[in-house]
């Protein structure tokens, strides 16, 4: 299995989960007092985040990414829309 296409898919899913968490689940929790959405989306986002970072570490090694590229790709996972930018610009 090729890792780069899988990493791009995980990056897309991780980015979408962050946006859903920030712009849908969190407002539902604090405005409508529905915390169950944060639990579900937060768990999915956490698993996708861990997968994203582990795949980035693996790809750094196999694709021989420079530290700068690896750092930018890793930090992009905590910025809304960051993984979308990375997928278009660096991968």
mmCIF file of C-alpha atoms in Angstrom:
data_model
loop_
_atom_site.group_PDB
_atom_site.id
_atom_site.type_symbol
_atom_site.label_atom_id
_atom_site.label_comp_id
_atom_site.label_asym_id
_atom_site.label_seq_id
_atom_site.Cartn_x
_atom_site.Cartn_y
_atom_site.Cartn_z
ATOM 1 C CA UNK A 1 0.000 0.000 0.000
ATOM 2 C CA UNK A 2 1.317 3.408 -0.916
ATOM 3 C CA UNK A 3 1.533 5.618 2.154
ATOM 4 C CA UNK A 4 1.355 9.052 0.535
ATOM 5 C CA UNK A 5 -2.184 8.669 -0.923
ATOM 6 C CA UNK A 6 -3.341 7.204 2.391
ATOM 7 C CA UNK A 7 -1.718 10.116 4.244
ATOM 8 C CA UNK A 8 -3.547 12.575 1.972
ATOM 9 C CA UNK A 9 -6.835 10.846 2.788
ATOM 10 C CA UNK A 10 -6.113 10.943 6.530
ATOM 11 C CA UNK A 11 -5.106 14.621 6.219
ATOM 12 C CA UNK A 12 -8.441 15.400 4.569
ATOM 13 C CA UNK A 13 -10.395 13.495 7.215
ATOM 14 C CA UNK A 14 -8.384 15.055 10.062
ATOM 15 C CA UNK A 15 -8.950 18.540 8.674
ATOM 16 C CA UNK A 16 -12.677 17.944 8.259
ATOM 17 C CA UNK A 17 -12.973 16.512 11.765
ATOM 18 C CA UNK A 18 -11.247 19.581 13.228
ATOM 19 C CA UNK A 19 -13.638 21.894 11.385
ATOM 20 C CA UNK A 20 -16.673 19.870 12.470
ATOM 21 C CA UNK A 21 -15.407 19.900 16.044
ATOM 22 C CA UNK A 22 -14.731 23.643 16.106
ATOM 23 C CA UNK A 23 -17.651 24.950 14.072
ATOM 24 C CA UNK A 24 -20.444 22.456 14.759
ATOM 25 C CA UNK A 25 -19.839 20.325 17.857
ATOM 26 C CA UNK A 26 -18.423 23.060 20.109
ATOM 27 C CA UNK A 27 -21.224 25.559 19.377
ATOM 28 C CA UNK A 28 -23.767 22.783 19.994
ATOM 29 C CA UNK A 29 -22.118 22.089 23.341
ATOM 30 C CA UNK A 30 -21.934 25.674 24.560
ATOM 31 C CA UNK A 31 -25.014 27.208 22.929
ATOM 32 C CA UNK A 32 -27.515 24.348 23.003
ATOM 33 C CA UNK A 33 -25.919 22.405 25.906
ATOM 34 C CA UNK A 34 -25.456 19.220 23.844
ATOM 35 C CA UNK A 35 -22.045 17.867 24.912
ATOM 36 C CA UNK A 36 -22.510 14.415 23.359
ATOM 37 C CA UNK A 37 -21.498 15.741 19.924
ATOM 38 C CA UNK A 38 -18.140 16.926 21.263
ATOM 39 C CA UNK A 39 -17.506 13.498 22.779
ATOM 40 C CA UNK A 40 -18.190 11.678 19.515
ATOM 41 C CA UNK A 41 -16.508 14.118 17.120
ATOM 42 C CA UNK A 42 -13.673 14.743 19.587
ATOM 43 C CA UNK A 43 -12.891 11.023 19.784
ATOM 44 C CA UNK A 44 -12.903 10.676 15.999
ATOM 45 C CA UNK A 45 -10.721 13.768 15.645
ATOM 46 C CA UNK A 46 -8.290 12.482 18.274
ATOM 47 C CA UNK A 47 -7.853 9.173 16.473
ATOM 48 C CA UNK A 48 -7.409 10.906 13.127
ATOM 49 C CA UNK A 49 -4.908 13.354 14.651
ATOM 50 C CA UNK A 50 -2.832 10.508 16.085
ATOM 51 C CA UNK A 51 -2.981 8.695 12.726
ATOM 52 C CA UNK A 52 -1.920 11.881 10.922
ATOM 53 C CA UNK A 53 1.100 12.417 13.178
ATOM 54 C CA UNK A 54 2.183 8.752 13.087
ATOM 55 C CA UNK A 55 1.918 8.697 9.295
ATOM 56 C CA UNK A 56 3.854 11.971 9.070
ATOM 57 C CA UNK A 57 6.627 10.445 11.188
ATOM 58 C CA UNK A 58 6.648 7.338 8.999
ATOM 59 C CA UNK A 59 6.679 9.362 5.790
ATOM 60 C CA UNK A 60 9.458 11.593 7.090
ATOM 61 C CA UNK A 61 11.599 8.532 7.359
ATOM 62 C CA UNK A 62 10.619 6.781 4.108
ATOM 63 C CA UNK A 63 10.288 9.867 1.906
ATOM 64 C CA UNK A 64 13.332 11.475 3.566
ATOM 65 C CA UNK A 65 11.540 14.732 4.299
ATOM 66 C CA UNK A 66 13.656 17.547 5.673
ATOM 67 C CA UNK A 67 12.937 18.596 9.260
ATOM 68 C CA UNK A 68 11.455 21.894 8.070
ATOM 69 C CA UNK A 69 8.916 20.156 5.825
ATOM 70 C CA UNK A 70 8.061 17.634 8.535
ATOM 71 C CA UNK A 71 7.584 20.391 11.112
ATOM 72 C CA UNK A 72 5.316 22.423 8.828
ATOM 73 C CA UNK A 73 3.241 19.362 7.962
ATOM 74 C CA UNK A 74 2.943 18.377 11.622
ATOM 75 C CA UNK A 75 2.005 21.853 12.854
ATOM 76 C CA UNK A 76 -0.600 22.212 10.118
ATOM 77 C CA UNK A 77 -2.712 19.592 11.859
ATOM 78 C CA UNK A 78 -3.546 21.960 14.726
ATOM 79 C CA UNK A 79 -4.541 24.925 12.528
ATOM 80 C CA UNK A 80 -8.027 25.033 11.014
ATOM 81 C CA UNK A 81 -7.740 24.472 7.244
ATOM 82 C CA UNK A 82 -4.025 23.679 7.740
ATOM 83 C CA UNK A 83 -4.157 20.142 6.423
ATOM 84 C CA UNK A 84 -5.944 21.324 3.277
ATOM 85 C CA UNK A 85 -3.151 23.814 2.611
ATOM 86 C CA UNK A 86 -0.483 21.179 3.250
ATOM 87 C CA UNK A 87 -2.152 18.657 0.964
ATOM 88 C CA UNK A 88 -2.118 21.136 -1.940
ATOM 89 C CA UNK A 89 1.207 22.863 -1.268
ATOM 90 C CA UNK A 90 3.601 20.239 0.166
ATOM 91 C CA UNK A 91 2.355 16.797 -0.873
#
